[in-house]
Each structure stands twice: as C-alpha cells, then as structure tokens.
Amino acid sequence: MKLVDEFRDVELAKRLVVHIHQSSHRNIKLMEFCGSHTVSILKNGIRQLLPPNIEMLSGPGCPVCVTSTTDLDKVIALSRIQGSIITSFGDMIRVPGSHSTLQKEKAWGADIRIIYSVLDALKISRENPEKKVIFVGIGFETTAPTVAAALVQAEKENLHNFFVISLHKICPPIMRTILELGEIRINGIICPGHVSTIIGSYPYQFIPSDYGIACVISGFEPIDILQSVDMLVSQIENEKHSVEIAYRRVVKPEGNIQALRTMETVFELSDADWRGIGIVSRSGLKIQKRYQHFDAESNFDIKTIPNNEISGCICGNILRGISTPTDCSLFRTICTPEQPVGPCMVSSEGSCAAYFQYGVNIE
Ligand code: SF4
C-alpha cells in the first residue's frame, strides 16, 4: 500500500502541477497511446490541472476499440461453427460486428464463455476434448507473451482442440502511422507503461530521431502521469527530444527478454487491420507456421459477409485523435455504457466510456 500511496501523494502532485505551470510556455499537444492512461488521466482530472496551453489527446491504445469490424465478424463467424466454444475477455462480447455481436450469438445458442486469462481457455479445452475451443487473442505486446506461452503449453500437452485467432497488435508501428498521417501535430507522447515492460524503451527511439517528438514512458498513478507531463514539457521547452522512462520501478530499457523470446517463438509480424485507420504493415502478430495447427484462421473456413460499419459512430476518428467523444452526436444520448453503440463506449478502456464516467466538465 505504501508504494501506491506514494504515487497518489497530494502535496507532491501540487508541486508537480506548479512546476508544469511555471515551466510550460509553448502551446503543445501530448498524446497517450494506452487505454489505461486515458482512464487514469480522466479519472484523476489531470487535464483540468494542466495549463490551457497543454492539450492532451488519446490515441489508439484500447485493444478492444482498435479491433476492426472485419476481424470481429470473423470471430462471430467462428462462434457459428458447429461444436465450437469461443473463449474471450468480457468487453469483446458486446462490441457490434457488421450484423451481430457475440452476446447476441450466445443468446441464439452459441457457446461463448467469458474468461479472465488464456489459461482458462486451455482448461476449457482440456475439459472438452470433443469441442473446438477458440481463444480470441486481442491486445498488445502486454498480452501476446502470455498467449504465446499458452500455445507452447498446448503443444507440450498435445492439445488438438485448442485454437487461437490472433488479432494481436503492436504499438510502435501504429505510433509511426499516426505521426505519418499528420492529421494532428503532436509534440510529445506518453508511451504505454504496460507495453513498455515487455518491449522496453528502445523501440520508441525513432520518434525523437525521425520526428523530433518528446517521449516519456509513464506509469498509471496520478504522480506518474504528472511527472511524465513535467518531463515532456522539459524536453519540449529545451528542444532536447529523447525517450525517457518515468516508470523505472517496472520498465527497463531492454524490456523483458524472456517474454520477448517467448513471443518471437510463436508469433511473427503481419499486417493488421486497425479500426478507423485500416491495414497497417507489420503492426500485428500472426501465429508462425510451426504452430499453425493452433491457428483458427488457418484451420477453419471463416465466412463473413461484407463489412458494415456502425452508423453514426466516430470511434475511428477518436482513435486517430482528431475527434473527442463529445464530438459524437450519439454520445450520452443514444450511446451509453448500458446501451453502447460503438467499441469506445463498450470497453472499460475506451475513450467514450471514460468520458462518460469521468468527463463531466472536460471540454
Ligand atoms: Fe461510437 Fe458511442 Fe463513442 Fe459515438 S459515443 S463514437 S457512437 S462509441
């Protein structure tokens, strides 16, 4: 508890806020690329504590939100295969595909189970040898190593009825894509904390080198975020852009070598489809040939009907940082956490859900 309390210390927060106000003179835009950061920033009222010349934007950091409708349609098609059990994290169940949701498919008789870890999916496959157990693999570098370890374990156990649809994505390529799109002029990036525990700080080096943009890897407590903003302001004001680690209690520059090795044993880079952005080269992880017998996309004939995007939902623009939830005409009226229209309202890490819950006076 002591450790957490230190990072919520009100007096320290006040000192950091005063320092940011004193040292920040330019108009700057900072973007976070992690859904947990988005939630923490809004929950702790960080935006309101900052001077008006600092604007904070949210990028494509929520794994449920960035999963494309096309990919979701594939999962829904898999749920309709006779004898299949879909195992998925809870938020995915309610995200609308083109014509259905996993929740509706479950109501219509599909066997869809909410799990909390890929290990639960392995257990279900051991207990149901006559069924095809398919795990919906979403998430970034944080979750991919655990899924890779599960596939290694399934191989050891010779499990023939365990499959993964790998919709995993990786962060640095989408950061480059957002910067290349040039729709917003970003001066600094709050780099994702959890992802960085796996990949370290080196993969972000292209951001200051190629784009002259400041980077700080941040933790998730209020002091972590304020300290990161303070460090970003210092880099920007002094025009000395680099990748700094504010989350030193967890992140090492080289990352987690063991987790990276496990991930590289099972996955390889592939193109991936991002909601609101489209196909981004080498930004996803697909299952390598050696483990192809576990790959749901290689082992099942997945039939989807043409993609139908959600009418009126601007999640794509929100994920690119060019709109905020309050720009959406459906926000709070038709789209609410109880009746979500798009994924950014479904997911607990989505911007719309976070604005709904914490963002009463944020505009
Ligand atoms: Fe989509 Fe709802 Fe967010 Fe609008 S408020 S962008 S409909 S999720």
Short mmCIF file of C-alpha atoms and ligand atoms in Angstrom, two decimals:
data_model
loop_
_atom_site.label_atom_id
_atom_site.label_comp_id
_atom_site.label_asym_id
_atom_site.label_seq_id
_atom_site.Cartn_x
_atom_site.Cartn_y
_atom_site.Cartn_z
CA MET A 1 0.00 0.00 0.00
CA LYS A 2 2.82 2.36 0.86
CA LEU A 3 4.11 2.12 -2.68
CA VAL A 4 0.76 3.08 -4.22
CA ASP A 5 0.15 5.87 -1.68
CA GLU A 6 3.46 7.49 -2.64
CA PHE A 7 2.19 7.85 -6.18
CA ARG A 8 -1.07 9.46 -5.04
CA ASP A 9 0.51 12.00 -2.69
CA VAL A 10 -1.48 15.25 -2.91
CA GLU A 11 1.36 17.56 -1.85
CA LEU A 12 3.73 16.05 -4.39
CA ALA A 13 1.01 16.36 -7.05
CA LYS A 14 0.58 20.07 -6.20
CA ARG A 15 4.33 20.68 -6.51
CA LEU A 16 4.43 18.96 -9.90
CA VAL A 17 1.42 20.93 -11.14
CA VAL A 18 3.02 24.22 -10.06
CA HIS A 19 6.27 23.25 -11.78
CA ILE A 20 4.44 22.36 -15.01
CA HIS A 21 2.62 25.72 -14.96
CA GLN A 22 5.89 27.59 -14.37
CA SER A 23 7.95 25.79 -16.98
CA SER A 24 5.45 25.39 -19.82
CA HIS A 25 5.26 28.34 -22.22
CA ARG A 26 4.52 26.85 -25.65
CA ASN A 27 1.22 25.55 -26.99
CA ILE A 28 1.71 21.79 -27.01
CA LYS A 29 -0.25 18.66 -27.75
CA LEU A 30 0.51 15.45 -25.87
CA MET A 31 -0.93 12.08 -26.84
CA GLU A 32 -1.24 8.91 -24.77
CA PHE A 33 -1.28 5.56 -26.56
CA CYS A 34 -2.73 3.40 -23.81
CA GLY A 35 -6.34 2.93 -22.74
CA SER A 36 -5.33 2.60 -19.08
CA HIS A 37 -3.61 6.00 -19.29
CA THR A 38 -6.74 7.52 -20.85
CA VAL A 39 -8.83 6.24 -17.95
CA SER A 40 -6.34 7.36 -15.31
CA ILE A 41 -5.97 10.86 -16.84
CA LEU A 42 -9.74 11.39 -16.90
CA LYS A 43 -10.43 9.69 -13.56
CA ASN A 44 -7.85 11.83 -11.76
CA GLY A 45 -8.81 15.09 -13.50
CA ILE A 46 -5.25 15.54 -14.85
CA ARG A 47 -6.40 17.58 -17.86
CA GLN A 48 -8.05 20.18 -15.61
CA LEU A 49 -4.86 20.52 -13.54
CA LEU A 50 -2.74 21.46 -16.55
CA PRO A 51 -2.35 24.96 -18.00
CA PRO A 52 -4.55 25.75 -21.03
CA ASN A 53 -1.57 25.69 -23.40
CA ILE A 54 -1.19 21.92 -22.84
CA GLU A 55 -3.70 19.81 -24.73
CA MET A 56 -3.98 16.09 -24.05
CA LEU A 57 -5.24 13.70 -26.72
CA SER A 58 -5.99 9.99 -26.67
CA GLY A 59 -4.62 7.69 -29.36
CA PRO A 60 -5.32 4.11 -30.47
CA GLY A 61 -4.48 2.40 -27.16
CA CYS A 62 -7.59 0.44 -26.26
CA PRO A 63 -7.24 -3.14 -27.59
CA VAL A 64 -10.98 -3.76 -27.87
CA CYS A 65 -11.56 -0.42 -29.61
CA VAL A 66 -8.87 -0.89 -32.26
CA THR A 67 -10.15 -4.34 -33.28
CA SER A 68 -11.73 -3.84 -36.69
CA THR A 69 -15.29 -4.75 -37.60
CA THR A 70 -13.90 -7.19 -40.20
CA ASP A 71 -11.94 -9.06 -37.52
CA LEU A 72 -14.90 -9.06 -35.18
CA ASP A 73 -17.05 -10.52 -37.98
CA LYS A 74 -14.52 -13.37 -38.25
CA VAL A 75 -14.89 -14.14 -34.53
CA ILE A 76 -18.68 -14.10 -34.87
CA ALA A 77 -18.40 -16.50 -37.85
CA LEU A 78 -16.22 -18.82 -35.73
CA SER A 79 -18.87 -18.82 -33.00
CA ARG A 80 -21.36 -20.25 -35.53
CA ILE A 81 -19.20 -23.29 -36.30
CA GLN A 82 -20.82 -26.48 -35.00
CA GLY A 83 -19.10 -27.74 -31.84
CA SER A 84 -17.06 -24.59 -31.22
CA ILE A 85 -16.58 -22.83 -27.89
CA ILE A 86 -15.46 -19.20 -28.13
CA THR A 87 -13.44 -18.01 -25.15
CA SER A 88 -12.99 -14.26 -24.86
CA PHE A 89 -12.34 -11.39 -22.50
CA GLY A 90 -15.64 -9.80 -21.42
CA ASP A 91 -15.57 -6.47 -23.27
CA MET A 92 -15.41 -8.14 -26.70
CA ILE A 93 -18.78 -9.79 -26.17
CA ARG A 94 -20.73 -6.55 -26.55
CA VAL A 95 -18.84 -4.93 -29.43
CA PRO A 96 -21.01 -4.75 -32.54
CA GLY A 97 -19.81 -6.50 -35.66
CA SER A 98 -21.39 -5.84 -39.06
CA HIS A 99 -24.60 -7.68 -38.31
CA SER A 100 -24.36 -9.20 -34.83
CA THR A 101 -22.46 -9.33 -31.55
CA LEU A 102 -21.03 -12.28 -29.63
CA GLN A 103 -23.64 -11.53 -26.97
CA LYS A 104 -26.45 -11.99 -29.50
CA GLU A 105 -24.85 -15.18 -30.84
CA LYS A 106 -24.72 -16.50 -27.27
CA ALA A 107 -28.42 -15.73 -26.81
CA TRP A 108 -29.09 -17.62 -30.05
CA GLY A 109 -27.29 -20.70 -28.74
CA ALA A 110 -23.59 -20.30 -29.50
CA ASP A 111 -21.22 -21.48 -26.74
CA ILE A 112 -19.38 -18.30 -25.78
CA ARG A 113 -17.54 -18.08 -22.49
CA ILE A 114 -16.07 -15.04 -20.79
CA ILE A 115 -12.67 -15.77 -19.35
CA TYR A 116 -10.05 -13.75 -17.46
CA SER A 117 -6.91 -15.44 -18.77
CA VAL A 118 -5.86 -17.55 -21.72
CA LEU A 119 -5.12 -20.24 -19.11
CA ASP A 120 -8.89 -20.51 -18.56
CA ALA A 121 -9.24 -21.27 -22.28
CA LEU A 122 -6.62 -24.03 -22.01
CA LYS A 123 -8.55 -25.52 -19.09
CA ILE A 124 -11.80 -25.45 -21.05
CA SER A 125 -10.14 -27.22 -23.97
CA ARG A 126 -8.77 -29.97 -21.65
CA GLU A 127 -12.24 -30.45 -20.16
CA ASN A 128 -13.99 -30.52 -23.54
CA PRO A 129 -11.89 -32.74 -25.83
CA GLU A 130 -14.79 -33.24 -28.26
CA LYS A 131 -15.19 -29.45 -28.79
CA LYS A 132 -13.11 -26.90 -30.69
CA VAL A 133 -12.07 -24.28 -28.17
CA ILE A 134 -11.15 -20.98 -29.81
CA PHE A 135 -9.49 -18.18 -27.87
CA VAL A 136 -9.96 -14.61 -29.14
CA GLY A 137 -6.44 -13.16 -28.94
CA ILE A 138 -6.67 -9.39 -28.70
CA GLY A 139 -4.29 -6.93 -27.08
CA PHE A 140 -0.83 -5.50 -27.48
CA GLU A 141 2.68 -6.66 -26.54
CA THR A 142 1.46 -6.91 -22.95
CA THR A 143 -0.85 -9.87 -23.54
CA ALA A 144 0.82 -11.55 -26.52
CA PRO A 145 3.62 -13.26 -24.47
CA THR A 146 1.05 -14.99 -22.22
CA VAL A 147 -0.86 -16.24 -25.25
CA ALA A 148 2.42 -17.42 -26.79
CA ALA A 149 3.22 -19.30 -23.56
CA ALA A 150 -0.23 -20.90 -23.67
CA LEU A 151 0.42 -22.14 -27.21
CA VAL A 152 3.77 -23.61 -26.14
CA GLN A 153 1.94 -25.34 -23.28
CA ALA A 154 -0.80 -26.62 -25.62
CA GLU A 155 1.93 -28.08 -27.84
CA LYS A 156 3.52 -29.82 -24.84
CA GLU A 157 0.18 -31.29 -23.84
CA ASN A 158 -0.61 -32.25 -27.41
CA LEU A 159 -3.97 -30.47 -27.23
CA HIS A 160 -5.70 -30.94 -30.58
CA ASN A 161 -8.82 -28.92 -29.84
CA PHE A 162 -7.28 -25.58 -28.81
CA PHE A 163 -7.12 -22.70 -31.31
CA VAL A 164 -6.30 -19.00 -31.24
CA ILE A 165 -7.49 -16.29 -33.60
CA SER A 166 -4.59 -13.89 -33.27
CA LEU A 167 -5.74 -10.29 -33.56
CA HIS A 168 -2.79 -9.05 -31.50
CA LYS A 169 -1.27 -5.72 -32.41
CA ILE A 170 1.97 -3.96 -31.61
CA CYS A 171 2.43 -0.33 -30.65
CA PRO A 172 5.45 1.26 -32.39
CA PRO A 173 4.10 0.84 -35.98
CA ILE A 174 0.76 2.45 -35.15
CA MET A 175 2.60 5.32 -33.47
CA ARG A 176 4.56 5.85 -36.68
CA THR A 177 1.35 5.65 -38.70
CA ILE A 178 -0.37 8.31 -36.59
CA LEU A 179 2.67 10.56 -36.96
CA GLU A 180 2.89 9.90 -40.72
CA LEU A 181 -0.83 10.64 -41.20
CA GLY A 182 -0.04 14.14 -39.92
CA GLU A 183 -3.65 14.88 -39.04
CA ILE A 184 -2.57 16.32 -35.71
CA ARG A 185 0.67 17.97 -34.72
CA ILE A 186 1.84 16.08 -31.65
CA ASN A 187 4.72 17.50 -29.59
CA GLY A 188 5.05 14.75 -27.02
CA ILE A 189 3.96 11.18 -26.40
CA ILE A 190 3.10 9.46 -23.14
CA CYS A 191 4.32 5.97 -24.06
CA PRO A 192 2.38 2.98 -22.76
CA GLY A 193 3.56 1.63 -19.40
CA HIS A 194 2.43 -1.99 -19.61
CA VAL A 195 3.60 -2.46 -23.19
CA SER A 196 6.97 -0.97 -22.30
CA THR A 197 7.52 -3.51 -19.52
CA ILE A 198 7.74 -6.03 -22.37
CA ILE A 199 9.39 -4.10 -25.22
CA GLY A 200 11.48 -1.63 -23.19
CA SER A 201 12.30 1.89 -24.36
CA TYR A 202 14.48 1.23 -27.45
CA PRO A 203 11.63 0.61 -29.95
CA TYR A 204 10.40 4.21 -29.47
CA GLN A 205 13.75 5.73 -30.41
CA PHE A 206 12.55 6.52 -33.96
CA ILE A 207 10.04 9.02 -32.52
CA PRO A 208 12.56 11.64 -31.31
CA SER A 209 15.08 10.71 -34.04
CA ASP A 210 12.77 10.80 -37.09
CA TYR A 211 10.03 13.16 -35.91
CA GLY A 212 11.62 15.36 -33.23
CA ILE A 213 8.92 14.42 -30.74
CA ALA A 214 9.40 14.01 -26.99
CA CYS A 215 8.66 10.63 -25.38
CA VAL A 216 8.23 9.55 -21.76
CA ILE A 217 7.18 6.08 -20.62
CA SER A 218 4.70 6.55 -17.81
CA GLY A 219 3.10 4.58 -15.02
CA PHE A 220 -0.58 4.87 -14.21
CA GLU A 221 -0.89 6.67 -10.86
CA PRO A 222 -1.55 10.44 -10.78
CA ILE A 223 2.04 11.23 -9.73
CA ASP A 224 3.38 9.02 -12.54
CA ILE A 225 1.38 10.91 -15.14
CA LEU A 226 2.11 14.38 -13.78
CA GLN A 227 5.81 13.54 -13.58
CA SER A 228 5.71 12.31 -17.20
CA VAL A 229 3.98 15.50 -18.35
CA ASP A 230 6.60 17.53 -16.47
CA MET A 231 9.40 15.58 -18.19
CA LEU A 232 7.74 16.01 -21.59
CA VAL A 233 7.35 19.76 -21.05
CA SER A 234 11.03 19.97 -20.13
CA GLN A 235 12.10 18.09 -23.30
CA ILE A 236 9.84 20.26 -25.49
CA GLU A 237 10.78 23.61 -23.93
CA ASN A 238 14.51 22.75 -24.13
CA GLU A 239 14.14 21.21 -27.62
CA LYS A 240 16.01 18.12 -26.42
CA HIS A 241 13.84 15.23 -27.53
CA SER A 242 14.54 11.71 -26.31
CA VAL A 243 12.88 8.61 -24.85
CA GLU A 244 12.83 8.83 -21.07
CA ILE A 245 11.47 6.31 -18.59
CA ALA A 246 9.41 7.75 -15.74
CA TYR A 247 8.11 4.27 -14.85
CA ARG A 248 11.50 2.98 -13.69
CA ARG A 249 10.10 0.74 -10.98
CA VAL A 250 8.79 -1.56 -13.71
CA VAL A 251 10.30 -0.69 -17.13
CA LYS A 252 13.86 -1.49 -18.19
CA PRO A 253 15.35 -0.10 -21.42
CA GLU A 254 15.79 -3.62 -22.81
CA GLY A 255 12.30 -4.77 -21.77
CA ASN A 256 11.52 -8.30 -20.66
CA ILE A 257 13.87 -10.51 -22.67
CA GLN A 258 12.21 -13.77 -21.63
CA ALA A 259 8.73 -12.55 -22.63
CA LEU A 260 10.06 -11.22 -25.94
CA ARG A 261 11.71 -14.58 -26.70
CA THR A 262 8.51 -16.50 -25.97
CA MET A 263 6.55 -14.12 -28.19
CA GLU A 264 9.07 -14.48 -31.03
CA THR A 265 8.97 -18.29 -30.75
CA VAL A 266 5.26 -18.39 -31.54
CA PHE A 267 4.36 -15.21 -33.42
CA GLU A 268 5.69 -13.32 -36.42
CA LEU A 269 4.94 -9.83 -37.67
CA SER A 270 1.98 -9.44 -40.00
CA ASP A 271 -0.19 -6.70 -41.42
CA ALA A 272 -3.10 -5.82 -39.15
CA ASP A 273 -6.44 -4.10 -39.60
CA TRP A 274 -7.00 -1.20 -37.17
CA ARG A 275 -10.40 0.39 -36.63
CA GLY A 276 -10.52 3.84 -38.18
CA ILE A 277 -7.06 3.51 -39.69
CA GLY A 278 -7.12 0.40 -41.89
CA ILE A 279 -4.35 -2.04 -42.71
CA VAL A 280 -1.02 -1.11 -41.17
CA SER A 281 2.01 -3.00 -42.41
CA ARG A 282 3.78 -5.26 -39.88
CA SER A 283 1.71 -3.96 -36.97
CA GLY A 284 0.15 -7.28 -35.96
CA LEU A 285 1.24 -10.70 -34.76
CA LYS A 286 0.22 -13.87 -36.58
CA ILE A 287 0.96 -17.44 -35.50
CA GLN A 288 4.09 -18.90 -37.08
CA LYS A 289 3.94 -21.95 -39.38
CA ARG A 290 5.36 -24.23 -36.69
CA TYR A 291 2.29 -23.57 -34.53
CA GLN A 292 -0.19 -23.28 -37.42
CA HIS A 293 -2.23 -26.26 -36.17
CA PHE A 294 -3.43 -23.92 -33.38
CA ASP A 295 -4.27 -21.05 -35.75
CA ALA A 296 -8.05 -20.64 -36.06
CA GLU A 297 -7.74 -18.68 -39.31
CA SER A 298 -5.73 -21.50 -40.94
CA ASN A 299 -7.90 -24.34 -39.65
CA PHE A 300 -11.45 -23.09 -40.18
CA ASP A 301 -13.24 -21.84 -43.22
CA ILE A 302 -14.28 -18.42 -41.92
CA LYS A 303 -17.13 -16.98 -43.96
CA THR A 304 -18.01 -13.35 -43.33
CA ILE A 305 -20.47 -11.08 -45.05
CA PRO A 306 -19.33 -7.67 -46.32
CA ASN A 307 -18.26 -5.26 -43.68
CA ASN A 308 -20.87 -2.83 -42.40
CA GLU A 309 -19.50 -0.02 -40.19
CA ILE A 310 -21.57 1.27 -37.29
CA SER A 311 -23.76 4.14 -38.48
CA GLY A 312 -23.06 7.46 -36.74
CA CYS A 313 -20.19 6.14 -34.61
CA ILE A 314 -16.96 8.16 -34.88
CA CYS A 315 -14.72 5.77 -32.91
CA GLY A 316 -12.28 5.71 -35.84
CA ASN A 317 -11.75 9.49 -35.62
CA ILE A 318 -11.43 9.32 -31.83
CA LEU A 319 -8.75 6.62 -32.12
CA ARG A 320 -6.81 8.87 -34.54
CA GLY A 321 -7.04 11.75 -32.06
CA ILE A 322 -8.89 14.04 -34.48
CA SER A 323 -12.21 13.93 -32.56
CA THR A 324 -13.25 13.54 -28.96
CA PRO A 325 -16.28 11.62 -27.67
CA THR A 326 -18.25 14.83 -27.18
CA ASP A 327 -17.98 15.44 -30.95
CA CYS A 328 -20.16 12.37 -31.49
CA SER A 329 -23.86 13.18 -31.79
CA LEU A 330 -24.74 9.83 -30.20
CA PHE A 331 -22.61 10.38 -27.06
CA ARG A 332 -24.69 10.24 -23.85
CA THR A 333 -27.96 10.36 -25.78
CA ILE A 334 -28.21 7.14 -27.78
CA CYS A 335 -24.80 5.70 -26.82
CA THR A 336 -24.23 4.97 -23.13
CA PRO A 337 -22.32 2.23 -21.25
CA GLU A 338 -25.65 0.40 -20.73
CA GLN A 339 -26.58 0.67 -24.44
CA PRO A 340 -23.22 1.11 -26.24
CA VAL A 341 -23.28 1.80 -29.95
CA GLY A 342 -19.53 1.55 -30.61
CA PRO A 343 -16.48 -0.15 -29.07
CA CYS A 344 -15.11 3.03 -27.46
CA MET A 345 -18.19 3.00 -25.20
CA VAL A 346 -18.19 -0.78 -24.67
CA SER A 347 -14.64 -1.13 -23.43
CA SER A 348 -13.69 -0.06 -19.91
CA GLU A 349 -10.53 1.38 -21.52
CA GLY A 350 -12.41 3.18 -24.29
CA SER A 351 -12.35 6.99 -24.50
CA CYS A 352 -16.14 7.29 -24.73
CA ALA A 353 -16.71 5.15 -21.63
CA ALA A 354 -14.04 7.13 -19.74
CA TYR A 355 -15.55 10.48 -20.84
CA PHE A 356 -18.98 9.22 -19.84
CA GLN A 357 -17.82 8.17 -16.41
CA TYR A 358 -15.36 10.91 -15.51
CA GLY A 359 -15.53 13.66 -18.07
CA VAL A 360 -18.39 15.85 -16.92
CA ASN A 361 -16.62 19.19 -17.43
CA ILE A 362 -13.67 18.26 -19.54
CA GLU A 363 -14.31 20.35 -22.63
FE1 SF4 B 1 -19.11 5.45 -31.13
FE2 SF4 B 1 -20.70 5.78 -28.99
FE3 SF4 B 1 -18.29 6.80 -28.94
FE4 SF4 B 1 -20.15 7.85 -30.53
S1 SF4 B 1 -20.17 7.85 -28.30
S2 SF4 B 1 -18.03 7.42 -31.06
S3 SF4 B 1 -21.29 6.01 -31.11
S4 SF4 B 1 -18.80 4.64 -29.07
#
